[in-house]
Coordinates of C-alpha atoms and ligand atoms in Angstrom, one line a residue:
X274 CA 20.1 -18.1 1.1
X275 CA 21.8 -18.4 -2.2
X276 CA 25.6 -19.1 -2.5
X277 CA 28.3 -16.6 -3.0
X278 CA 28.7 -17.5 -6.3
X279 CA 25.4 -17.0 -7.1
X280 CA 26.4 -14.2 -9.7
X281 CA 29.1 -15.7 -11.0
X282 CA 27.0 -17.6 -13.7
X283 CA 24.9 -15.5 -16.2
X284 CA 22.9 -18.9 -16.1
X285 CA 19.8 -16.7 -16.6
X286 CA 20.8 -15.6 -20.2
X287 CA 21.3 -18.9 -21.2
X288 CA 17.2 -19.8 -20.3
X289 CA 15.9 -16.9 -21.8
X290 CA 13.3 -18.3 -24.3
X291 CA 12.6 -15.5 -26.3
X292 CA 15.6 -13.6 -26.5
X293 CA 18.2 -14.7 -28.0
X294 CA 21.6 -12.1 -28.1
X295 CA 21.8 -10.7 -24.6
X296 CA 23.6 -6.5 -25.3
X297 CA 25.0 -5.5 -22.1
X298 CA 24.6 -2.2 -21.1
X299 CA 27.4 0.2 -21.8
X300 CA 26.4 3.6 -19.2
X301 CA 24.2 5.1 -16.9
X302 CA 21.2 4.9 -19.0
X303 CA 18.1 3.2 -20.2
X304 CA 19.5 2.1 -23.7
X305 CA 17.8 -1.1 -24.8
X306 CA 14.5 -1.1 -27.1
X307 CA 11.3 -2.6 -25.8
X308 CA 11.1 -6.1 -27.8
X309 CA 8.5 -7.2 -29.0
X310 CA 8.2 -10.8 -26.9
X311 CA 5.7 -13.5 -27.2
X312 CA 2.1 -12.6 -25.0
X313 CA 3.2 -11.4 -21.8
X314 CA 2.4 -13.9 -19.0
X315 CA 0.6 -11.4 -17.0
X316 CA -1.6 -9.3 -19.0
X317 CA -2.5 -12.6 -20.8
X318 CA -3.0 -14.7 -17.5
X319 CA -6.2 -15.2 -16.3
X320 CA -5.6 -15.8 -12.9
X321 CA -3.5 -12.3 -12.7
X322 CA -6.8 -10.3 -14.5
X323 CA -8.7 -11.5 -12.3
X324 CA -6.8 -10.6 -9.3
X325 CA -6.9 -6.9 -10.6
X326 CA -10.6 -6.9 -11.0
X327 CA -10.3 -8.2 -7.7
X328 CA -8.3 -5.1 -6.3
X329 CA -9.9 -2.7 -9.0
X330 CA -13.6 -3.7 -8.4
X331 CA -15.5 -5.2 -11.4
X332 CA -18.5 -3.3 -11.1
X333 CA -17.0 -0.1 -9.1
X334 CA -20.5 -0.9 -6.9
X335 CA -21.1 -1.1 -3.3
X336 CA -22.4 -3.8 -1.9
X337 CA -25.8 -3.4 0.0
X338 CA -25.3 -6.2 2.3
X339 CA -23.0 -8.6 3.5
X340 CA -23.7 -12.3 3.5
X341 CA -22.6 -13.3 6.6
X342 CA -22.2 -10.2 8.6
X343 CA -25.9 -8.8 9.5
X344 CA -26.0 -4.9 8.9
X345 CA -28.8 -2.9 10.6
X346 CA -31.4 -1.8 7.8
X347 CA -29.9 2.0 8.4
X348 CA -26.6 0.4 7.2
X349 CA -28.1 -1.1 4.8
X350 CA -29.9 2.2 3.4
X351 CA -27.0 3.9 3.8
X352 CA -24.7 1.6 2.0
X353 CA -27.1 1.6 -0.9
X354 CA -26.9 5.2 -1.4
X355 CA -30.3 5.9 -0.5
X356 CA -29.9 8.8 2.0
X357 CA -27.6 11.3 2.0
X358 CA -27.3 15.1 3.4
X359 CA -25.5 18.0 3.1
X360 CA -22.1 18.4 3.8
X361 CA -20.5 21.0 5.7
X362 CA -16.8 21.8 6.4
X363 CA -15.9 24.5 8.6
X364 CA -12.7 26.1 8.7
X365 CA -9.8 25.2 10.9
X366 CA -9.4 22.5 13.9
X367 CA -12.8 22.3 15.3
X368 CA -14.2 20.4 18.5
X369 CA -18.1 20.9 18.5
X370 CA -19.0 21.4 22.1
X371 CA -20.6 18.9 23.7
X372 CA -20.3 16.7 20.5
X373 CA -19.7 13.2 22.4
X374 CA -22.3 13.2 24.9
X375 CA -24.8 13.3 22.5
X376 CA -25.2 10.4 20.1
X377 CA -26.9 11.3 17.0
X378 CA -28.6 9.0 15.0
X379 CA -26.6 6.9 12.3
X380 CA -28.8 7.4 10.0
X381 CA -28.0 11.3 9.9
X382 CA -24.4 10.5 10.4
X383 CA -23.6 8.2 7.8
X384 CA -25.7 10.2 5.4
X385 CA -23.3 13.2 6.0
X386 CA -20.4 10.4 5.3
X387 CA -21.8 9.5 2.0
X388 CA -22.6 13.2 1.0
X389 CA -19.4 14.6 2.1
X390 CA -17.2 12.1 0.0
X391 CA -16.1 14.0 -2.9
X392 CA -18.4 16.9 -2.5
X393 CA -17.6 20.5 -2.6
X394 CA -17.0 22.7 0.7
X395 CA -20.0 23.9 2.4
X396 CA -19.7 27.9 1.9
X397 CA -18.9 29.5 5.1
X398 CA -21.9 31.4 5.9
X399 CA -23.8 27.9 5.3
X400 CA -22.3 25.6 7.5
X401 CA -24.7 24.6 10.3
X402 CA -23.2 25.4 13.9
X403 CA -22.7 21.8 15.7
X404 CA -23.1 19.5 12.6
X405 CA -19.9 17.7 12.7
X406 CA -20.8 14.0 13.1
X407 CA -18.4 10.8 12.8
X408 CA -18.6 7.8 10.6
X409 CA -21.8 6.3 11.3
X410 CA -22.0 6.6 14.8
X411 CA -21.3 9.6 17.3
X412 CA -17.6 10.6 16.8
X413 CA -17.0 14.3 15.8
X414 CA -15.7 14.9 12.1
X415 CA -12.9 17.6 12.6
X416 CA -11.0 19.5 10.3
X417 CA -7.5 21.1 10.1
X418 CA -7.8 22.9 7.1
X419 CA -9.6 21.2 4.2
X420 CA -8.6 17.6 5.7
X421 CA -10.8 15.9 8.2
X422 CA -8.9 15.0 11.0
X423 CA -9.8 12.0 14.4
X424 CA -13.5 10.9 12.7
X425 CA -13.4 8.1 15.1
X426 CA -16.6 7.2 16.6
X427 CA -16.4 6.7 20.6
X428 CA -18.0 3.5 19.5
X429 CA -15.0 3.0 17.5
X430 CA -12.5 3.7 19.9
X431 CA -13.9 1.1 22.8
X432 CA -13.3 -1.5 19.5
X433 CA -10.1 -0.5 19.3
X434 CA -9.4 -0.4 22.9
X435 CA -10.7 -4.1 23.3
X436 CA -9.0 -5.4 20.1
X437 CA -5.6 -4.8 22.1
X438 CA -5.4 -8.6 23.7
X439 CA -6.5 -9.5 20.2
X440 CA -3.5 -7.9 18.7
X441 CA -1.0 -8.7 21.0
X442 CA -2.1 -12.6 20.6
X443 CA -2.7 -12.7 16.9
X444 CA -0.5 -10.2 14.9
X445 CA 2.6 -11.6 16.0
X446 CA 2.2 -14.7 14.0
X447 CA 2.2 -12.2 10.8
X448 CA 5.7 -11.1 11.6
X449 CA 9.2 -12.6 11.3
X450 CA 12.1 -12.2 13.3
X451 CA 15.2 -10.5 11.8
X452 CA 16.9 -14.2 12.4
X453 CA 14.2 -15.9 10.3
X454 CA 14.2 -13.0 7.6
X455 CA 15.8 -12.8 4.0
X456 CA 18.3 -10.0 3.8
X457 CA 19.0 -7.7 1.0
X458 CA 22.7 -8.5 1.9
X459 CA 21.4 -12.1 0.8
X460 CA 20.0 -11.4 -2.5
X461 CA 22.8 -9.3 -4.0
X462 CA 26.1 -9.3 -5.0
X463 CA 28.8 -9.8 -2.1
X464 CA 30.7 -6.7 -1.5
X465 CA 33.0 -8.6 0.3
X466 CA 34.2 -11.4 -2.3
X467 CA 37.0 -11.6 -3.8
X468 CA 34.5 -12.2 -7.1
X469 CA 32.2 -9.3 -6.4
X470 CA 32.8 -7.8 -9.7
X471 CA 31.7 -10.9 -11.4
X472 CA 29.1 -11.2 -9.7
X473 CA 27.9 -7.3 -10.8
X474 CA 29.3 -8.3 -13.7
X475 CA 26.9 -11.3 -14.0
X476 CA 23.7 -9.2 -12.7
X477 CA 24.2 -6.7 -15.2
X478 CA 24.5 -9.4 -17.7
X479 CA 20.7 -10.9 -16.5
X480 CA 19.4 -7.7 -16.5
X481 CA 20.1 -6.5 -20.1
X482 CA 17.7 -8.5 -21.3
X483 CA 14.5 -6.3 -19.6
X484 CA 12.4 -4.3 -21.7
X485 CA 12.7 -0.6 -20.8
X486 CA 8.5 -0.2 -20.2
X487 CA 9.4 -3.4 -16.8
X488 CA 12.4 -1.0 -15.4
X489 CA 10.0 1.7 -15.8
X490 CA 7.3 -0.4 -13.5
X491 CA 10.1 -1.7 -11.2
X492 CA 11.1 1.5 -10.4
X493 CA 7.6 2.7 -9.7
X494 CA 7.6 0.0 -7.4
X495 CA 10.8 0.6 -5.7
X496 CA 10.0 4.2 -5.0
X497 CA 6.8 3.3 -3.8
X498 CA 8.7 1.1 -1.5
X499 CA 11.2 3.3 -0.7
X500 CA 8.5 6.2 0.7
X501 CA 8.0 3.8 3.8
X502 CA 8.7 6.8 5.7
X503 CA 5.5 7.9 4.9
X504 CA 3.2 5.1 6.0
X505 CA 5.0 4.8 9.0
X506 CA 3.8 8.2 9.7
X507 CA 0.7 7.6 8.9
X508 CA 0.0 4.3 11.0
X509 CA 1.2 6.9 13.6
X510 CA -1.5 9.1 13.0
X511 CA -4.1 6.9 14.5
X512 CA -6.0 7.7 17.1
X513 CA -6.0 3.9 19.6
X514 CA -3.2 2.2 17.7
X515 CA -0.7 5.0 17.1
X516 CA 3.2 4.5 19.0
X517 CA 3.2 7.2 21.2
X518 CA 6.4 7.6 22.6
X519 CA 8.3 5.5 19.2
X520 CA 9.2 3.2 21.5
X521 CA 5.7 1.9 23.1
X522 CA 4.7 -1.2 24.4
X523 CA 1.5 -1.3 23.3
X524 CA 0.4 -4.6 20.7
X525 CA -0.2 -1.9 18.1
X526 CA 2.9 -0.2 18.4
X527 CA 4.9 -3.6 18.1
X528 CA 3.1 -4.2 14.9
X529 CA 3.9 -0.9 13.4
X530 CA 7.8 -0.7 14.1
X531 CA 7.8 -4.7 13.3
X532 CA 5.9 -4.2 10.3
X533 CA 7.6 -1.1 9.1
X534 CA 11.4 -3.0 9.6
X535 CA 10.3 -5.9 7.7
X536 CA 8.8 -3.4 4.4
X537 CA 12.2 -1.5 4.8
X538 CA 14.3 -4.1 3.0
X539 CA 12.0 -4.0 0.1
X540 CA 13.4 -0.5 -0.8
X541 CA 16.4 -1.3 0.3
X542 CA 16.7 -4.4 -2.4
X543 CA 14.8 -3.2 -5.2
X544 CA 17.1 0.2 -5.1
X545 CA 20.5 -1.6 -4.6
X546 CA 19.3 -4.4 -7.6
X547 CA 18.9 -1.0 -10.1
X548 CA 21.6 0.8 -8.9
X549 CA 24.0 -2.2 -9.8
X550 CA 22.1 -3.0 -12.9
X551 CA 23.2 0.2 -14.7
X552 CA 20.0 0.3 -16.4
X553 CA 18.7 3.4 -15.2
X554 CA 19.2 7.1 -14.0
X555 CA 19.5 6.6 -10.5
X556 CA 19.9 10.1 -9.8
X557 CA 16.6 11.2 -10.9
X558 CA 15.0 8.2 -9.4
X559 CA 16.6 9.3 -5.9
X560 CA 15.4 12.8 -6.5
X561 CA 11.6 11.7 -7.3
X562 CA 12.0 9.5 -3.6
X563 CA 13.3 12.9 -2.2
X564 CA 10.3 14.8 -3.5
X565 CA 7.6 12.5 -2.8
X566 CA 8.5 12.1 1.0
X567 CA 9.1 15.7 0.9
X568 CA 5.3 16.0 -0.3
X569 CA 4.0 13.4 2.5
X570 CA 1.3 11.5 1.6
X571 CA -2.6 11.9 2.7
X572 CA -5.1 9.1 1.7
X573 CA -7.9 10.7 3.7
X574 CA -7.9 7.8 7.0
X575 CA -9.0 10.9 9.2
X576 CA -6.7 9.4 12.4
X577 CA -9.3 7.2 11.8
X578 CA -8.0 3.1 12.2
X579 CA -11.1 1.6 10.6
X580 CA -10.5 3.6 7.6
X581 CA -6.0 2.9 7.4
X582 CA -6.8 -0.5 7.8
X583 CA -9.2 -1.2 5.4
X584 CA -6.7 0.6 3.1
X585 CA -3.8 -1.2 4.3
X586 CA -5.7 -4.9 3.4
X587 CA -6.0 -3.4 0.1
X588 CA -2.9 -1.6 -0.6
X589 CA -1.1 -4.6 0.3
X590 CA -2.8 -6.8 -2.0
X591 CA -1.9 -4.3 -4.9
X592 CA 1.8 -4.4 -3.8
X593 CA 2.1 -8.2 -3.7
X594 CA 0.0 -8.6 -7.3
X595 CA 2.7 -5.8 -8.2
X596 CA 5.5 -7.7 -7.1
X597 CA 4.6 -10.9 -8.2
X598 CA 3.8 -9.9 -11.5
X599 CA 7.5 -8.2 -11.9
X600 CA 8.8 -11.6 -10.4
X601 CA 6.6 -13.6 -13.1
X602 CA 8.4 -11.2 -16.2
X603 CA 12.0 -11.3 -14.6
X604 CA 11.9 -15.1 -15.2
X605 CA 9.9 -14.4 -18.4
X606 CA 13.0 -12.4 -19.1
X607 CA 15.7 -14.5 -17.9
X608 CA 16.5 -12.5 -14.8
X609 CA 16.2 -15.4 -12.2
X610 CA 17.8 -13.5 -9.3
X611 CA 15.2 -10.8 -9.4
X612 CA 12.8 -12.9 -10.2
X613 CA 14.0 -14.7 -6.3
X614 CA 14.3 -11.1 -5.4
X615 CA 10.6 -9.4 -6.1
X616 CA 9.1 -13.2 -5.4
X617 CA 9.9 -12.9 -1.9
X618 CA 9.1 -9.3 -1.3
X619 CA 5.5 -10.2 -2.9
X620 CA 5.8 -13.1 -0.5
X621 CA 6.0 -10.3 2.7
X622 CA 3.1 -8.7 1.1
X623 CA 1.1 -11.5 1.4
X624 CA 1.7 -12.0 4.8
X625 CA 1.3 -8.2 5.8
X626 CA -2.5 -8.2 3.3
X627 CA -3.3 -11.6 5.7
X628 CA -2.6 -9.6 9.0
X629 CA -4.7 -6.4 7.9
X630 CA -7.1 -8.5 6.5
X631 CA -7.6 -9.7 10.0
X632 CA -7.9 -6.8 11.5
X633 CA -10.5 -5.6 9.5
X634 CA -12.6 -9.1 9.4
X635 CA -12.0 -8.5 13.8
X636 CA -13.6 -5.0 13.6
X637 CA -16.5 -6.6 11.4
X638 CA -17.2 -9.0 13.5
X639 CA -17.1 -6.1 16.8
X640 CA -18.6 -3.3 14.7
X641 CA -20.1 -4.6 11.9
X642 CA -21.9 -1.1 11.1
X643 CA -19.3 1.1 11.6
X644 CA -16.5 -1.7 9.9
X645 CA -19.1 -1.5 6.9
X646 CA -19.3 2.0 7.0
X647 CA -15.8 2.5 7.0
X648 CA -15.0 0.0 4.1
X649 CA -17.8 2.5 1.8
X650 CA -16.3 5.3 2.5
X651 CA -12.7 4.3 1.7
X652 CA -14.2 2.8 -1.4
X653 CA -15.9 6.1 -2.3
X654 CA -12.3 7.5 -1.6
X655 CA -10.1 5.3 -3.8
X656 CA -13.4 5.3 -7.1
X657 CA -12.6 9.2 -6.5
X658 CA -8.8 9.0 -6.8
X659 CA -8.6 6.6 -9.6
X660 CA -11.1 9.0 -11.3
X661 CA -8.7 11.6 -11.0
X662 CA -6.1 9.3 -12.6
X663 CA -8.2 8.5 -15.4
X664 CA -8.7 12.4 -15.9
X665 CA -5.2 13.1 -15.8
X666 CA -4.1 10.2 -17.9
X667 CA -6.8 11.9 -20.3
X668 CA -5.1 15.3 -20.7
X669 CA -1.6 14.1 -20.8
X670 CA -2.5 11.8 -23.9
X671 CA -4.3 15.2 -25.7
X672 CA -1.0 17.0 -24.5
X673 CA 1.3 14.3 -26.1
Ligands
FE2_763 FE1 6.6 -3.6 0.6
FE2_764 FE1 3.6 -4.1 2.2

C-alpha cells in the first residue's frame, strides 16, 4: 500500500523522459495537444504485437484439430467447415416437443451450428417443424425473438453438473479476499488528510503530461469496466452455473459474486483517477456508462456456459493486454501512480483469464467435442463482430 504522502511529490514529472515542461490543466476539459513522443513502447514492442495477434487470431482460421485433445472425425469435419445445413429460426420462445429424448446425430447438429452463424433468418413458411438442434450434440436451440436462448446440450449440462466439486476445489485459488485486496481507497488521494489537496494537486500535476488519444483509450477502458453490471447479468444467465437466488451456495455462484466484487474496484479506480485528473468531461463519460447499461449487452452465449466461458478466457486476456499496455504508457508518460494503478488491475485480469482458462481446458478434457464446438462457434461469433467493426470504421472514415 503506498504512503499518505504518496501525492505529495510530483516525482513523476521530474522522470518523464520525453517531455520536458509539464502545463497543468486549467478546467473541465481535454486541453493538451497529442505530442509527438519518441516510438510508443507498445505498438513498437514485439512482445505486445504479438499478444494481439494472439487475441486477434493471425490467420482468422479455425483449427481442424487439436494436438493433444482427440476430436471425433465428425468434429473434425465439422470444424473444417466441410458440412454445413440450413438454418432455420422460428419465431418466439420455442421448446420442440420431444426434442431431448431423441439424440440427433452431431454431425446434423453442428452443421446447423456452423450454418446458422451469421446467416440470414429462415423465412417463416420455410422453417422445418422440429429442427431445432443444440451445439453439437442433442440440446434444443431456442429462440426468444431473433436471439437463441438455453442451446445447452443435455450432454453439456451433466458436464457442468459434474464440474461442481471441480469448481468448489479449484476456483477459489483464483480469488482474493477483501483483506488480501488492493483498494481504490489505496491508490488515490486521501480524502481524509490534512494534505489531500496536495495530493490532487500532485495527481493532476502527473497527469498533464498524457496525450489526449491515452485519456481517450483509458476512458474506454474505464467504462468498459464500469458496465460490470452487465456481465454480472450475464454470468447469471447460464443455465448450470447461474446464482439463483443472488445469494446461492453453489461453487459457481461463489465465483460469480467473488469474481464480480473483485472487477468492481476496477471502475471504481479508473473513474475516481479521471474524475480527479480534470482531464476530461466526466459528465458525458457518466452519461455514455448510463446508456450502455441501459442498452444491456448480448454477445450471443445462448444461456449456454461452454460458450460465456470461452468468451470470458478471451475477454479477459484483452482487458489485461488493455491494462497493461495503459500501465506501460503512464510510466512512458511520467504518471507512475497510474501506471501502479492500471498495473495491478491488469494484474486481476490475469488471474481472472487463468481461472476461465481453466474452466474451459476442464470442459475439453470432459467434452472435448462439444468444448471444441463451442470454442468455433464463439470464434465465428467474435470474426463476425469485428467485421462489423471494420465496416463501420469504414463509413465513418468516408463520413469524416
Ligand atoms: Fe476488470
Ligand atoms: Fe476482468
Amino acid at each position: 500500500m503506498l504512503g499518505p504522502s504518496r501525492w505529495a511529490q510530483p516525482a513523476a514529472a521530474s522522470q518523464q523522459p520525453a517531455v520536458s515542461s509539464a502545463r497543468r490543466p486549467t478546467a473541465w476539459t481535454l486541453r493538451r495537444p497529442v505530442q509527438q513522443l519518441s516510438p510508443c513502447p507498445v505498438t513498437h514492442n514485439d512482445n505486445a504485437r504479438a499478444n494481439l495477434v494472439n487475441v486477434c487470431g493471425s490467420s482468422g482460421s479455425i483449427p481442424s484439430s487439436n494436438s493433444q485433445t482427440k476430436f471425433s472425425p465428425t468434429a473434425v469435419r465439422i470444424l473444417s467447415g466441410s458440412s454445413a445445413g440450413s438454418a432455420s429460426r422460428p419465431a418466439g420462445l420455442i421448446l420442440p416437443p420431444g426434442v431431448r429424448s431423441a439424440p440427433v446425430a452431431a454431425t446434423a447438429a453442428a452443421a446447423e451450428v456452423v450454418a446458422s452463424v451469421g446467416s440470414s433468418p429462415a423465412p417463416e413458411a420455410s422453417r422445418p417443424a422440429a429442427d431445432y438442434r443444440g451445439h453439437g450434440l442433442d440440446g434444443p436451440i431456442l429462440w426468444l425473438g431473433n436471439q437463441r436462448v438455453h442451446s445447452l446440450s443435455e450432454r453439456g449440462r451433466e458436464v457442468m453438473q459434474s464440474m461442481s466439486n471441480w469448481a468448489g476445489k479449484e476456483l477459489p485459488r483464483y480469488l482474493k479476499s477483501a483483506e488480501r485486496s488492493w483498494q481504490p481507497a489505496d491508490l488515490l488521494p486521501d480524502s481524509a488528510s490534512p494534505d489531500f489537496y496536495d495530493q490532487v494537486a500532485a495527481l493532476r500535476a502527473a497527469s498533464a503530461n498524457l496525450p489526449n488519444d491515452y485519456l481517450v483509450v483509458l476512458v474506454g477502458d474505464m467504462v468498459t469496466e464500469e458496465a460490470l453490471p452487465s456481465y454480472m447479468n450475464m454470468l447469471n444467465t447460464l443455465d448450470e452455473t447461474r446464482d439463483e437466488t443472488g445469494a446461492s451456495d453453489t461453487p459457481w455462484a461463489h465465483w460469480t459474486r467473488h469474481w464480480t466484487a473483485e472487477e468492481n474496484r476496477h471502475g471504481d479506480v479508473l473513474n475516481k483517477y479521471l474524475y480527479l485528473s480534470g482531464r476530461v468531461d466526466m459528465h458525458s463519460v457518466e452519461s455514455t456508462i448510463q446508456r450502455l447499461i441501459g442498452r444491456g449487452l448480448d454477445p450471443k452465449l445462448e444461456n449456454n456456459p461452454y460458450l460465456c466461458f470461452v468468451y470470458t478466457s478471451f475477454q479477459e486476456r484483452a482487458t489485461r493486454i488493455s491494462h497493461g499496455n495503459t500501465a506501460r504508457l503512464a510510466q512512458y508518460h511520467g504518471d507512475l501512480p497510474l501506471a501502479k494503478l492500471t498495473g495491478l488491475i491488469a494484474s486481476d485480469e490475469a488471474r481472472h483469464e487463468a481461472a476461465y482458462t481453466a474452466i474451459v481446458a476442464e470442459i475439453f478434457e470432459r467434452d472435448p467435442d462439444g468444448a471444441m464446438l463451442a470454442f468455433a462457434d464463439m470464434m465465428r461469433k467474435v470474426r463476425s463482430q469485428a467485421e462489423v467493426g471494420r465496416q463501420h470504421t469504414k463509413q465513418l472514415v468516408l463520413v469524416l
